[in-house]
């Protein structure tokens, strides 16, 4: 089969270009293709990565939406990181009967990161394997597509820019828990969603978003912050007002997507000034939601559960 190898933190447009290449190579050879990746992410083990763009649940959802085959996940440890690249590929060929390899041109693996494009070219020539070294994808504005760039954009709150690199809006699944019910008292009830410590949280701000629940999309005004108006020093929380929804979300794990940052977090002088701003946030959210329908439609396999 054809294998596409990489340390994938979710999938973005650059990864999709690798997958298209693997599909085309497999079709020409009348065979299958497979993603080969590592778990946990190498940067978790070697340092430098504290929170992932996407959890295992998220990536499973993306595979269903974009028809990506179930990956072979190779356990990654510091000991494994010192494996010679030739030994790694020999064992992989035995395990999967590899006939072709697709990687990004910048991909490195094995002891001392010595498994580079030059090594792969020699190895594949020796064993009669087809090789595709794919260049990094560059957007029209010159931005190089990478997980690091997407991560930086999400952390900065630039979720609309992150969506351009991903090819879909950044999202999360999170269980709804009970809160102080201040929003309900003001006419803006919120679903309080627990941040996942293993998953990146977007920068503190108010966002226009959308929630998938009950077989449809709902416009959602999302606050990510510490509730500065009512709490002197609160913990980080994600509070979502689902516009037009009347029902109970407690205990559920709905899909929430982030479409655009509306404003930074602000401490208001009181309840009335906050309510006035919430009305404006909802108006803006509905406009963004209406303009974002093509982006929401890229998710082809939405969850049947709520």
Tab-separated table of N, CA, C and O in Angstrom, residues 196-251:
chain	number	residue	atom	x	y	z
A	196	UNK	N	-10.818	21.612	27.790
A	196	UNK	CA	-10.034	20.389	27.886
A	196	UNK	C	-8.568	20.775	28.041
A	196	UNK	O	-8.001	21.461	27.188
A	197	UNK	N	-7.944	20.353	29.143
A	197	UNK	CA	-6.563	20.750	29.406
A	197	UNK	C	-5.593	20.213	28.358
A	197	UNK	O	-4.489	20.740	28.191
A	198	UNK	N	-5.989	19.161	27.628
A	198	UNK	CA	-5.119	18.602	26.603
A	198	UNK	C	-5.302	19.284	25.252
A	198	UNK	O	-4.558	19.006	24.307
A	199	UNK	N	-6.317	20.148	25.151
A	199	UNK	CA	-6.625	20.806	23.890
A	199	UNK	C	-6.406	22.313	24.024
A	199	UNK	O	-6.714	22.908	25.054
A	200	UNK	N	-5.902	22.903	22.959
A	200	UNK	CA	-5.680	24.335	22.918
A	200	UNK	C	-6.990	25.088	23.173
A	200	UNK	O	-8.052	24.685	22.697
A	201	UNK	N	-6.914	26.181	23.923
A	201	UNK	CA	-8.067	27.050	24.136
A	201	UNK	C	-7.818	28.360	23.401
A	201	UNK	O	-6.727	28.927	23.496
A	202	UNK	N	-8.787	28.856	22.657
A	202	UNK	CA	-8.568	30.115	21.933
A	202	UNK	C	-8.355	31.277	22.884
A	202	UNK	O	-8.743	31.218	24.059
A	203	UNK	N	-7.747	32.348	22.382
A	203	UNK	CA	-7.473	33.509	23.213
A	203	UNK	C	-8.728	34.073	23.834
A	203	UNK	O	-9.835	33.966	23.290
A	204	UNK	N	-8.576	34.687	25.008
A	204	UNK	CA	-9.716	35.232	25.733
A	204	UNK	C	-10.363	36.350	24.912
A	204	UNK	O	-9.729	37.363	24.599
A	205	UNK	N	-11.639	36.147	24.569
A	205	UNK	CA	-12.360	37.089	23.716
A	205	UNK	C	-13.797	36.624	23.585
A	205	UNK	O	-14.185	35.570	24.118
A	206	UNK	N	-14.596	37.404	22.871
A	206	UNK	CA	-15.960	37.016	22.510
A	206	UNK	C	-15.961	36.697	21.024
A	206	UNK	O	-15.430	37.466	20.211
A	207	UNK	N	-16.554	35.552	20.668
A	207	UNK	CA	-16.511	35.048	19.300
A	207	UNK	C	-17.918	34.825	18.746
A	207	UNK	O	-18.848	34.499	19.493
A	208	UNK	N	-18.021	34.970	17.437
A	208	UNK	CA	-19.198	34.467	16.726
A	208	UNK	C	-18.905	33.022	16.376
A	208	UNK	O	-17.831	32.700	15.844
A	209	UNK	N	-19.852	32.144	16.691
A	209	UNK	CA	-19.636	30.732	16.430
A	209	UNK	C	-20.918	30.055	15.994
A	209	UNK	O	-21.921	30.700	15.655
A	210	UNK	N	-20.885	28.738	15.987
A	210	UNK	CA	-22.057	27.936	15.630
A	210	UNK	C	-22.004	26.640	16.418
A	210	UNK	O	-20.924	26.084	16.642
A	211	UNK	N	-23.167	26.160	16.837
A	211	UNK	CA	-23.254	24.895	17.559
A	211	UNK	C	-24.132	23.925	16.776
A	211	UNK	O	-25.211	24.292	16.303
A	212	UNK	N	-23.647	22.679	16.644
A	212	UNK	CA	-24.441	21.623	16.012
A	212	UNK	C	-25.178	20.865	17.102
A	212	UNK	O	-24.568	20.276	17.989
A	213	UNK	N	-26.487	20.909	17.039
A	213	UNK	CA	-27.293	20.222	18.041
A	213	UNK	C	-28.658	19.912	17.443
A	213	UNK	O	-29.251	20.739	16.743
A	214	UNK	N	-29.153	18.720	17.709
A	214	UNK	CA	-30.481	18.358	17.248
A	214	UNK	C	-30.612	18.311	15.735
A	214	UNK	O	-31.690	18.560	15.193
A	215	UNK	N	-29.504	17.999	15.046
A	215	UNK	CA	-29.557	17.856	13.599
A	215	UNK	C	-29.526	19.152	12.826
A	215	UNK	O	-29.826	19.172	11.622
A	216	UNK	N	-29.100	20.261	13.461
A	216	UNK	CA	-29.022	21.540	12.756
A	216	UNK	C	-27.956	22.429	13.396
A	216	UNK	O	-27.509	22.193	14.519
A	217	UNK	N	-27.534	23.450	12.638
A	217	UNK	CA	-26.615	24.454	13.147
A	217	UNK	C	-27.399	25.590	13.806
A	217	UNK	O	-28.414	26.051	13.284
A	218	UNK	N	-26.871	26.061	14.932
A	218	UNK	CA	-27.442	27.216	15.632
A	218	UNK	C	-26.368	28.294	15.732
A	218	UNK	O	-25.202	27.988	16.030
A	219	UNK	N	-26.715	29.576	15.507
A	219	UNK	CA	-25.738	30.639	15.762
A	219	UNK	C	-25.424	30.701	17.246
A	219	UNK	O	-26.308	30.518	18.096
A	220	UNK	N	-24.157	30.948	17.580
A	220	UNK	CA	-23.741	30.904	18.986
A	220	UNK	C	-22.744	32.024	19.270
A	220	UNK	O	-21.721	32.143	18.590
A	221	UNK	N	-23.061	32.844	20.267
A	221	UNK	CA	-22.129	33.857	20.754
A	221	UNK	C	-21.317	33.229	21.890
A	221	UNK	O	-21.887	32.750	22.870
A	222	UNK	N	-20.005	33.215	21.735
A	222	UNK	CA	-19.137	32.453	22.642
A	222	UNK	C	-18.196	33.390	23.393
A	222	UNK	O	-17.494	34.200	22.776
A	223	UNK	N	-18.177	33.251	24.688
A	223	UNK	CA	-17.250	34.013	25.523
A	223	UNK	C	-16.193	33.064	26.079
A	223	UNK	O	-16.523	32.063	26.713
A	224	UNK	N	-14.935	33.371	25.820
A	224	UNK	CA	-13.816	32.613	26.390
A	224	UNK	C	-13.065	33.565	27.311
A	224	UNK	O	-12.455	34.541	26.859
A	225	UNK	N	-13.150	33.332	28.607
A	225	UNK	CA	-12.497	34.241	29.539
A	225	UNK	C	-12.768	33.894	30.976
A	225	UNK	O	-13.154	32.773	31.300
A	226	UNK	N	-12.613	34.910	31.833
A	226	UNK	CA	-12.709	34.694	33.281
A	226	UNK	C	-13.819	35.543	33.910
A	226	UNK	O	-13.772	35.848	35.090
A	227	UNK	N	-14.786	35.930	33.067
A	227	UNK	CA	-15.965	36.657	33.544
A	227	UNK	C	-15.568	37.883	34.366
A	227	UNK	O	-15.891	37.981	35.556
A	228	UNK	N	-14.856	38.848	33.752
A	228	UNK	CA	-14.285	39.958	34.526
A	228	UNK	C	-15.322	40.886	35.157
A	228	UNK	O	-15.019	41.575	36.133
A	229	UNK	N	-16.555	40.912	34.626
A	229	UNK	CA	-17.562	41.811	35.193
A	229	UNK	C	-18.027	41.349	36.569
A	229	UNK	O	-18.282	42.154	37.471
A	230	UNK	N	-18.122	40.020	36.767
A	230	UNK	CA	-18.677	39.491	38.017
A	230	UNK	C	-17.636	38.830	38.909
A	230	UNK	O	-17.865	38.676	40.106
A	231	UNK	N	-16.522	38.406	38.345
A	231	UNK	CA	-15.519	37.689	39.139
A	231	UNK	C	-14.223	38.490	39.180
A	231	UNK	O	-13.740	38.966	38.146
A	232	UNK	N	-13.654	38.633	40.365
A	232	UNK	CA	-12.386	39.346	40.490
A	232	UNK	C	-11.268	38.534	39.853
A	232	UNK	O	-10.442	39.033	39.107
A	233	UNK	N	-11.244	37.252	40.132
A	233	UNK	CA	-10.230	36.378	39.556
A	233	UNK	C	-10.841	34.996	39.351
A	233	UNK	O	-10.656	34.101	40.169
A	234	UNK	N	-11.566	34.836	38.278
A	234	UNK	CA	-12.218	33.562	38.014
A	234	UNK	C	-11.333	32.626	37.215
A	234	UNK	O	-10.275	33.002	36.722
A	235	UNK	N	-11.766	31.366	37.078
A	235	UNK	CA	-11.055	30.405	36.247
A	235	UNK	C	-11.529	30.545	34.808
A	235	UNK	O	-12.615	31.058	34.535
A	236	UNK	N	-10.704	30.099	33.883
A	236	UNK	CA	-11.045	30.199	32.466
A	236	UNK	C	-12.281	29.357	32.183
A	236	UNK	O	-12.388	28.214	32.628
A	237	UNK	N	-13.224	29.935	31.438
A	237	UNK	CA	-14.455	29.226	31.105
A	237	UNK	C	-14.884	29.576	29.691
A	237	UNK	O	-14.516	30.628	29.162
A	238	UNK	N	-15.641	28.661	29.104
A	238	UNK	CA	-16.227	28.886	27.782
A	238	UNK	C	-17.736	28.925	27.975
A	238	UNK	O	-18.346	27.919	28.372
A	239	UNK	N	-18.330	30.096	27.749
A	239	UNK	CA	-19.766	30.276	27.934
A	239	UNK	C	-20.401	30.589	26.584
A	239	UNK	O	-19.996	31.553	25.924
A	240	UNK	N	-21.396	29.806	26.193
A	240	UNK	CA	-21.976	29.902	24.859
A	240	UNK	C	-23.471	30.179	24.934
A	240	UNK	O	-24.226	29.386	25.508
A	241	UNK	N	-23.861	31.303	24.342
A	241	UNK	CA	-25.287	31.604	24.214
A	241	UNK	C	-25.734	31.146	22.829
A	241	UNK	O	-25.301	31.690	21.813
A	242	UNK	N	-26.564	30.111	22.788
A	242	UNK	CA	-27.047	29.539	21.533
A	242	UNK	C	-28.309	30.304	21.133
A	242	UNK	O	-29.370	30.129	21.740
A	243	UNK	N	-28.177	31.141	20.133
A	243	UNK	CA	-29.244	32.080	19.775
A	243	UNK	C	-30.446	31.331	19.195
A	243	UNK	O	-30.315	30.561	18.244
A	244	UNK	N	-31.601	31.561	19.795
A	244	UNK	CA	-32.834	30.945	19.318
A	244	UNK	C	-33.124	29.579	19.900
A	244	UNK	O	-34.220	29.041	19.695
A	245	UNK	N	-32.183	29.018	20.636
A	245	UNK	CA	-32.374	27.671	21.190
A	245	UNK	C	-33.122	27.732	22.511
A	245	UNK	O	-32.817	28.560	23.380
A	246	UNK	N	-34.105	26.861	22.663
A	246	UNK	CA	-34.843	26.734	23.919
A	246	UNK	C	-34.791	25.269	24.338
A	246	UNK	O	-35.435	24.418	23.750
A	247	UNK	N	-34.023	24.969	25.323
A	247	UNK	CA	-33.913	23.577	25.743
A	247	UNK	C	-32.809	23.411	26.761
A	247	UNK	O	-32.226	24.378	27.245
A	248	UNK	N	-32.494	22.180	27.054
A	248	UNK	CA	-31.531	21.839	28.092
A	248	UNK	C	-30.335	21.133	27.455
A	248	UNK	O	-30.495	20.119	26.775
A	249	UNK	N	-29.149	21.672	27.670
A	249	UNK	CA	-27.926	21.073	27.123
A	249	UNK	C	-27.061	20.427	28.205
A	249	UNK	O	-25.998	19.890	27.889
A	250	UNK	N	-27.478	20.444	29.444
A	250	UNK	CA	-26.648	19.921	30.531
A	250	UNK	C	-26.281	18.454	30.297
A	250	UNK	O	-27.120	17.627	29.971
A	251	UNK	N	-25.002	18.165	30.470
A	251	UNK	CA	-24.520	16.798	30.334
A	251	UNK	C	-24.219	16.374	28.909
A	251	UNK	O	-23.682	15.285	28.696
